[in-house]
Amino acid sequence: MPALVLLGAQWGDEGKGKATDLLGGSVDYVVRYQGGNNAGHTVVVGDQKYALHLLPSGILSPTCVPVIGNGVVVDPSVLLSELSGLNERGVDTSKLLISGNAHIITPYHVTVDKVTERFLGKRKIGTTGRGIGPTYADKINRVGIRVQDLYDESILTQKVEAALDVKNQMLTKLYNRRAIAIEQVVEELLGYAEKLAPYVADTVLVLNQALEEDKVVLFEGGQGTLLDIDHGTYPFVTSSNPTAGGACTGSGVGPTKISRVIGILKAYTTRVGAGPFPTELFDEDGQALRRIGGERGVTTGRDRRCGWFDAVIARYATRVNGLTDFFLTKLDVLTGWEQIPVCVAYEIDGRRVEELPYSQTDFHHAKPVYENLPGWSEDITKAKSFADLPKNAQNYVKALEEMSGAPISAIGVGPGRDETIEINSFL
């Protein structure tokens, strides 16, 4: 049963879209298993660039069935807008499947997200303001709205009433905002029902049957390992599990069916939003990485914080995900540096620490310990094999592989679909 998980091994934005798209022509299903439209993938096909926020990257592969799993939270207006945009560009979206158990982001979730973040002031988390966290909170509190609820007006109305009973109290009495009308929310949500109906399915059954038929299924995570609600840099994290275990709970496919777990690593490190970032650069090198790498969030539009590669984080990602391979992206961005620092350990209160500290306090005080590796000046975007890379670029890749604890099986040397060096096949 060839089921693969593909996920971010840092703080997200590692280039998962390109990796998924690269495999898209060889797999039968691509499944988003968590997150919502707070994630973003950029995929470049020829001279066309596609920015995907909620849809699986496999939507661009004509032979692939894209699936939004039960672990995803869905904003219907964003989803329909994204589908419409792709249709206008000639992309066939008719194969899309959406789990009936996926939770719906409602207008009141977006309102609560924005109001709460503003209220936190300097203590804010740095959310995208798209209602993701409040939707997951309602899911856990068992007052969430699921896709299947759009097809039973009575149940939908009861659930909206239950959710707004508390939220309107909070909005009016705590935040001094107007109450949200129940009827207005119900009417808006019912308006999406007919448009979404062709896509809604029992995706748990579909995916398990596909695996029993020896179909290839690729599970695509949003965000990254260090943003995982359990295993990330809490509280500066997302509201779901982008790590490998989330692929099982977010799709209904058991762990014994997963055959490979691929971590996407950027050749340096970036982060969007608040939270600790030991290798963050505030100098000209950081500005150069941002400029050359085009480091601006696909979904947020915010500039990404940039820093050197952090091997401590990579080792941690290997461990908590059980990674079998790495896909190293954006190696071309590092062309031109005479020396490239790599963080090999942290210094915390005078101690050298080579593994990610479990204490939030320690991680906030972690200072990077760098090892300088020789850089290269040659253009690598035309490289088709590992041997085509300059010797120093080869050595950089080998050093990262050794430090990270899993083999690097593919290397991105440019943004295009064909600008990838495949060392070992993922399939």
Coordinates of C-alpha atoms in Angstrom, one line a residue:
M1 CA 0.0 0.0 0.0
P2 CA 2.1 3.0 -1.2
A3 CA 0.9 5.8 1.0
L4 CA 3.3 8.7 1.4
V5 CA 3.3 11.7 3.8
L6 CA 4.8 14.9 2.7
L7 CA 5.2 17.7 5.3
G8 CA 7.2 20.7 6.3
A9 CA 10.2 20.1 8.5
Q10 CA 10.7 23.7 9.7
W11 CA 8.1 26.5 10.4
G12 CA 6.3 26.1 7.1
D13 CA 6.8 27.8 3.7
E14 CA 9.5 25.2 2.8
G15 CA 8.2 24.6 -0.7
K16 CA 5.8 21.7 -0.1
G17 CA 3.7 22.8 -3.1
K18 CA 6.5 22.2 -5.5
A19 CA 7.4 18.8 -4.0
T20 CA 3.8 17.7 -4.1
D21 CA 3.3 18.9 -7.6
L22 CA 6.5 17.1 -8.6
L23 CA 5.0 13.8 -7.4
G24 CA 1.5 14.7 -8.6
G25 CA 1.8 13.0 -12.0
S26 CA 2.9 9.8 -10.3
V27 CA 0.2 9.5 -7.6
D28 CA -3.5 8.8 -7.8
Y29 CA -4.7 10.9 -4.8
V30 CA -3.3 14.0 -3.0
V31 CA -4.8 14.6 0.4
R32 CA -4.7 17.7 2.6
Y33 CA -5.1 16.4 6.1
Q34 CA -5.1 19.5 8.4
G35 CA -5.1 23.3 8.4
G36 CA -7.1 25.6 6.3
N37 CA -6.6 28.6 4.2
N38 CA -4.0 29.8 6.6
A39 CA -1.5 27.7 4.6
G40 CA -0.3 28.5 1.1
H41 CA 1.6 26.7 -1.7
T42 CA 3.1 28.3 -4.7
V43 CA 3.5 26.0 -7.7
V44 CA 5.2 27.0 -10.9
V45 CA 4.3 25.1 -14.1
G46 CA 6.1 26.4 -17.1
D47 CA 5.6 30.1 -17.2
Q48 CA 2.5 29.9 -15.0
K49 CA 2.5 30.5 -11.3
Y50 CA -0.4 29.1 -9.1
A51 CA -1.0 30.3 -5.5
L52 CA -3.0 27.6 -3.7
H53 CA -4.4 28.3 -0.2
L54 CA -6.8 25.5 0.6
L55 CA -6.7 23.1 -2.3
P56 CA -4.2 20.3 -2.4
S57 CA -1.4 20.9 -4.9
G58 CA -2.5 17.7 -6.8
I59 CA -5.4 19.8 -8.2
L60 CA -2.9 20.8 -11.0
S61 CA -2.2 17.2 -12.1
P62 CA -4.9 16.0 -14.5
T63 CA -4.5 12.4 -13.5
C64 CA -4.7 13.0 -9.8
V65 CA -7.7 13.1 -7.5
P66 CA -7.3 16.0 -4.9
V67 CA -8.9 15.4 -1.5
I68 CA -9.7 17.7 1.4
G69 CA -9.7 15.4 4.4
N70 CA -11.7 15.4 7.6
G71 CA -8.9 17.1 9.5
V72 CA -9.1 20.3 7.4
V73 CA -11.2 23.4 8.3
V74 CA -12.9 24.8 5.2
D75 CA -14.0 28.3 4.4
P76 CA -16.6 27.8 1.7
S77 CA -16.2 31.2 0.2
V78 CA -12.4 30.9 -0.1
L79 CA -12.7 27.4 -1.5
L80 CA -15.3 28.3 -4.2
S81 CA -13.3 31.4 -5.1
E82 CA -10.1 29.3 -5.5
L83 CA -11.9 26.7 -7.6
S84 CA -13.4 29.5 -9.8
G85 CA -9.9 31.1 -10.3
L86 CA -8.4 27.8 -11.4
N87 CA -11.4 27.0 -13.7
E88 CA -10.9 30.4 -15.4
R89 CA -7.3 29.4 -16.1
G90 CA -8.3 26.1 -17.7
V91 CA -7.6 23.8 -14.8
D92 CA -10.1 20.9 -14.4
T93 CA -11.3 20.9 -10.7
S94 CA -14.1 18.4 -11.2
K95 CA -12.3 15.5 -9.5
L96 CA -12.0 17.3 -6.1
L97 CA -13.4 15.4 -3.1
I98 CA -14.3 17.1 0.2
S99 CA -14.8 15.1 3.4
G100 CA -18.3 15.5 4.8
N101 CA -16.7 15.5 8.3
A102 CA -14.4 18.5 7.6
H103 CA -15.3 21.5 9.8
I104 CA -16.6 24.7 8.3
I105 CA -15.1 28.1 9.0
T106 CA -18.1 30.5 9.5
P107 CA -18.1 34.3 9.5
Y108 CA -18.2 34.4 13.3
H109 CA -15.0 32.3 13.5
V110 CA -13.2 35.0 11.4
T111 CA -14.7 37.8 13.6
V112 CA -13.6 36.1 16.8
D113 CA -10.1 35.4 15.4
K114 CA -9.5 39.0 14.5
V115 CA -11.1 40.6 17.6
T116 CA -9.2 38.2 20.0
E117 CA -5.8 38.8 18.3
R118 CA -6.3 42.6 18.5
F119 CA -7.3 42.3 22.1
L120 CA -4.1 40.4 23.0
G121 CA -2.0 43.4 21.8
K122 CA 1.7 42.8 22.3
R123 CA 1.0 39.3 23.4
K124 CA -0.6 38.3 20.1
I125 CA 0.3 35.0 18.5
G126 CA 0.5 36.3 14.9
T127 CA -2.5 34.4 13.5
T128 CA -3.6 34.9 9.9
G129 CA -7.0 36.2 11.1
R130 CA -8.8 33.7 8.9
G131 CA -10.8 31.9 11.7
I132 CA -8.7 28.8 11.8
G133 CA -8.1 28.7 15.6
P134 CA -11.6 29.4 16.6
T135 CA -12.9 26.8 14.2
Y136 CA -10.7 24.1 15.7
A137 CA -11.6 25.3 19.2
D138 CA -15.3 24.8 18.3
K139 CA -14.5 21.4 16.9
I140 CA -12.9 20.4 20.2
N141 CA -15.7 22.0 22.2
R142 CA -18.2 19.9 20.1
V143 CA -20.1 22.9 18.8
G144 CA -18.5 22.9 15.4
I145 CA -20.3 23.0 12.0
R146 CA -19.3 20.2 9.6
V147 CA -19.7 20.1 5.8
Q148 CA -22.4 17.5 6.1
D149 CA -24.5 19.9 8.3
L150 CA -25.1 22.1 5.3
Y151 CA -27.5 19.5 4.0
D152 CA -29.8 19.5 7.1
E153 CA -31.1 23.0 7.8
S154 CA -32.6 22.0 11.2
I155 CA -29.3 20.6 12.5
L156 CA -27.3 23.5 11.0
T157 CA -29.6 26.1 12.7
Q158 CA -29.3 24.3 16.1
K159 CA -25.6 24.2 15.9
V160 CA -25.2 27.9 14.9
E161 CA -27.6 28.8 17.7
A162 CA -25.5 26.8 20.2
A163 CA -22.2 28.4 19.0
L164 CA -23.5 32.0 18.9
D165 CA -25.2 31.7 22.3
V166 CA -21.7 32.0 23.9
K167 CA -19.9 33.9 21.2
N168 CA -22.4 36.8 21.1
Q169 CA -22.1 37.1 24.9
M170 CA -18.4 37.4 24.5
L171 CA -18.5 39.8 21.5
T172 CA -21.0 42.2 23.1
K173 CA -19.9 42.2 26.8
L174 CA -16.2 41.7 26.5
Y175 CA -15.2 43.1 23.2
N176 CA -18.0 45.7 22.8
R177 CA -18.9 44.4 19.4
R178 CA -22.3 43.9 17.8
A179 CA -24.0 40.5 18.1
I180 CA -24.0 38.3 15.1
A181 CA -27.5 37.3 13.7
I182 CA -28.1 33.6 13.7
E183 CA -30.4 33.7 10.7
Q184 CA -27.9 35.6 8.6
V185 CA -25.2 33.0 9.3
V186 CA -27.5 30.1 8.5
E187 CA -28.6 31.7 5.3
E188 CA -25.1 32.3 4.1
L189 CA -24.0 28.7 4.9
L190 CA -27.0 27.2 3.2
G191 CA -26.1 29.2 0.1
Y192 CA -22.9 27.1 -0.3
A193 CA -24.6 23.7 0.0
E194 CA -25.6 23.3 -3.7
K195 CA -22.3 24.5 -5.0
L196 CA -20.3 22.2 -2.8
A197 CA -22.5 19.2 -3.2
P198 CA -20.7 17.6 -6.2
Y199 CA -17.5 17.4 -4.2
V200 CA -18.7 16.1 -0.9
A201 CA -17.9 12.4 -0.2
D202 CA -17.0 9.8 2.4
T203 CA -13.3 10.4 1.9
V204 CA -12.3 7.9 4.6
L205 CA -13.9 5.1 2.6
V206 CA -12.6 6.4 -0.8
L207 CA -9.0 6.6 0.4
N208 CA -8.9 3.2 2.2
Q209 CA -10.5 1.5 -0.9
A210 CA -7.9 3.2 -3.1
L211 CA -5.0 1.8 -1.0
E212 CA -6.6 -1.6 -1.0
E213 CA -6.5 -1.3 -4.8
D214 CA -2.8 -0.4 -4.7
K215 CA -3.4 3.2 -5.7
V216 CA -0.7 5.7 -4.7
V217 CA -1.9 8.2 -2.1
L218 CA 0.1 11.3 -1.0
F219 CA -0.8 13.1 2.2
E220 CA 0.1 16.8 2.1
G221 CA 0.6 18.7 5.3
G222 CA 0.1 22.5 5.6
Q223 CA 2.4 24.7 7.8
G224 CA 5.4 22.8 9.3
T225 CA 6.6 20.6 12.2
L226 CA 7.6 23.5 14.4
L227 CA 4.0 24.9 14.1
D228 CA 2.4 21.7 15.3
I229 CA 0.0 22.3 18.2
D230 CA 1.6 19.5 20.3
H231 CA 5.2 19.4 19.0
G232 CA 5.8 23.0 17.8
T233 CA 7.1 26.2 19.6
Y234 CA 3.9 26.5 21.6
P235 CA 2.0 28.9 22.0
F236 CA 3.3 30.3 18.7
V237 CA 1.9 27.5 16.7
T238 CA -1.1 26.6 14.5
S239 CA -4.2 24.9 15.7
S240 CA -3.7 21.4 14.2
N241 CA -1.1 18.7 13.7
P242 CA 1.0 19.1 10.6
T243 CA 3.3 16.3 11.8
A244 CA 3.1 12.9 10.3
G245 CA 0.6 11.5 12.9
G246 CA -1.9 14.2 11.8
A247 CA -2.0 12.5 8.4
C248 CA -3.7 9.5 10.0
T249 CA -6.3 11.3 12.1
G250 CA -6.9 14.0 9.5
S251 CA -7.7 11.4 6.7
G252 CA -9.0 8.3 8.4
V253 CA -6.1 6.2 7.1
G254 CA -4.3 4.0 9.7
P255 CA -0.6 4.3 10.4
T256 CA 0.3 0.8 9.2
K257 CA -0.6 2.0 5.7
I258 CA 2.0 4.8 5.6
S259 CA 5.1 3.6 3.8
R260 CA 7.2 6.8 3.5
V261 CA 7.4 10.1 5.3
I262 CA 9.1 12.9 3.4
G263 CA 10.2 16.1 5.1
I264 CA 10.6 19.4 3.1
L265 CA 13.6 21.4 4.2
K266 CA 14.5 24.8 2.9
A267 CA 18.3 25.3 2.5
Y268 CA 18.0 28.1 5.0
T269 CA 15.3 28.8 7.5
T270 CA 12.2 31.1 7.5
R271 CA 9.3 31.9 9.7
V272 CA 6.1 33.9 9.5
G273 CA 4.5 35.3 12.6
A274 CA 5.6 35.7 16.2
G275 CA 7.7 33.3 18.3
P276 CA 11.3 32.3 18.9
F277 CA 13.7 31.9 15.9
P278 CA 17.3 31.2 17.0
T279 CA 19.0 31.7 13.6
E280 CA 17.0 34.8 12.6
L281 CA 19.1 37.4 10.8
F282 CA 18.5 41.2 11.2
D283 CA 21.4 42.2 8.9
E284 CA 22.2 42.5 5.2
D285 CA 22.4 38.7 4.9
G286 CA 18.8 38.3 6.2
Q287 CA 17.6 41.0 3.8
A288 CA 19.4 39.3 0.9
L289 CA 17.8 35.9 1.7
R290 CA 14.4 37.5 1.8
R291 CA 14.9 39.4 -1.5
I292 CA 16.6 36.5 -3.5
G293 CA 14.3 33.9 -2.1
G294 CA 11.1 35.9 -2.6
E295 CA 10.2 35.3 1.0
R296 CA 6.7 36.7 1.2
G297 CA 3.9 34.5 2.6
V298 CA 1.6 33.1 -0.1
T299 CA -1.5 33.4 2.1
T300 CA -0.5 36.2 4.5
G301 CA 1.4 38.5 2.2
R302 CA 3.7 39.2 5.1
D303 CA 7.5 39.2 4.7
R304 CA 9.0 36.1 6.2
R305 CA 11.6 36.3 8.9
C306 CA 14.9 34.7 7.5
G307 CA 17.9 33.0 9.0
W308 CA 20.5 30.4 8.4
F309 CA 19.9 26.6 8.3
D310 CA 19.1 25.1 11.7
A311 CA 20.2 21.5 12.0
V312 CA 18.8 21.2 15.5
I313 CA 15.3 21.8 14.2
A314 CA 15.9 19.4 11.3
R315 CA 17.0 16.6 13.6
Y316 CA 13.9 17.2 15.8
A317 CA 11.7 17.0 12.7
T318 CA 13.3 13.7 11.7
R319 CA 12.5 12.3 15.1
V320 CA 8.9 13.4 15.7
N321 CA 7.8 12.6 12.2
G322 CA 9.8 9.4 11.6
L323 CA 11.2 10.9 8.4
T324 CA 12.5 8.6 5.8
D325 CA 13.7 11.2 3.3
F326 CA 14.2 15.0 2.9
F327 CA 13.4 17.2 -0.1
L328 CA 15.8 20.1 0.1
T329 CA 14.4 23.3 -1.5
K330 CA 15.8 26.7 -2.6
L331 CA 19.5 25.7 -2.7
D332 CA 19.9 28.2 -5.5
V333 CA 19.1 31.1 -3.2
L334 CA 22.4 30.5 -1.4
T335 CA 24.5 31.0 -4.5
G336 CA 27.0 33.9 -4.1
W337 CA 27.9 33.6 -0.4
E338 CA 31.6 33.0 0.3
Q339 CA 30.8 31.3 3.6
I340 CA 27.4 29.9 4.6
P341 CA 26.9 29.5 8.4
V342 CA 24.9 26.5 9.6
C343 CA 23.5 26.2 13.1
V344 CA 24.8 22.9 14.6
A345 CA 23.8 23.4 18.2
Y346 CA 22.5 26.0 20.7
E347 CA 24.1 27.8 23.6
I348 CA 21.7 28.1 26.5
D349 CA 23.0 29.7 29.7
G350 CA 26.5 28.7 28.9
R351 CA 25.6 25.1 28.0
R352 CA 26.0 23.6 24.5
V353 CA 22.7 21.9 23.6
E354 CA 22.5 19.8 20.4
E355 CA 18.8 18.7 20.7
L356 CA 15.8 20.9 20.7
P357 CA 15.0 21.9 24.3
Y358 CA 11.6 20.8 25.5
S359 CA 11.4 23.9 27.8
Q360 CA 9.8 27.0 26.2
T361 CA 12.0 29.1 28.4
D362 CA 15.2 27.5 27.3
F363 CA 14.3 27.7 23.6
H364 CA 13.5 31.4 24.0
H365 CA 17.1 31.9 25.3
A366 CA 18.8 29.6 22.8
K367 CA 21.7 31.2 20.8
P368 CA 22.9 29.5 17.7
V369 CA 26.3 27.8 17.5
Y370 CA 27.5 28.1 13.9
E371 CA 29.8 26.1 11.7
N372 CA 30.8 27.9 8.5
L373 CA 30.7 25.9 5.2
P374 CA 32.3 27.1 2.0
G375 CA 29.9 28.7 -0.5
W376 CA 29.8 28.7 -4.3
S377 CA 29.2 31.4 -7.0
E378 CA 28.2 29.2 -10.0
D379 CA 24.7 29.2 -11.3
I380 CA 23.1 25.9 -10.3
T381 CA 19.6 26.4 -11.8
K382 CA 20.4 24.3 -14.9
A383 CA 21.8 21.4 -12.9
K384 CA 20.1 18.1 -13.8
S385 CA 22.1 15.8 -11.5
F386 CA 23.9 15.9 -8.2
A387 CA 27.2 15.7 -10.1
D388 CA 26.3 18.9 -12.0
L389 CA 26.4 20.9 -8.8
P390 CA 29.6 22.8 -7.8
K391 CA 31.7 20.8 -5.3
N392 CA 31.0 23.2 -2.4
A393 CA 27.2 22.9 -3.1
Q394 CA 27.5 19.1 -3.1
N395 CA 29.4 19.3 0.2
Y396 CA 26.8 21.7 1.7
V397 CA 24.0 19.2 0.8
K398 CA 26.0 16.3 2.3
A399 CA 26.7 18.2 5.5
L400 CA 23.0 19.0 5.9
E401 CA 22.1 15.4 5.3
E402 CA 24.5 14.2 7.9
M403 CA 23.4 16.8 10.5
S404 CA 19.7 16.2 9.9
G405 CA 19.5 12.4 10.2
A406 CA 17.8 11.4 7.0
P407 CA 18.8 11.1 3.4
I408 CA 18.2 14.0 1.0
S409 CA 16.5 12.4 -2.0
A410 CA 15.7 15.5 -4.0
I411 CA 17.0 19.1 -4.3
G412 CA 15.3 22.1 -5.6
V413 CA 17.6 24.4 -7.7
G414 CA 15.0 26.8 -8.9
P415 CA 11.2 27.6 -8.7
G416 CA 10.2 25.7 -11.8
R417 CA 8.6 22.2 -11.9
D418 CA 11.6 20.9 -13.9
E419 CA 14.3 22.7 -11.7
T420 CA 14.7 19.7 -9.4
I421 CA 17.5 17.2 -9.0
E422 CA 16.1 13.8 -8.0
I423 CA 18.7 11.6 -6.2
N424 CA 16.4 8.8 -5.1
S425 CA 12.9 8.2 -6.2
F426 CA 10.2 8.7 -3.7
L427 CA 8.0 6.1 -5.3

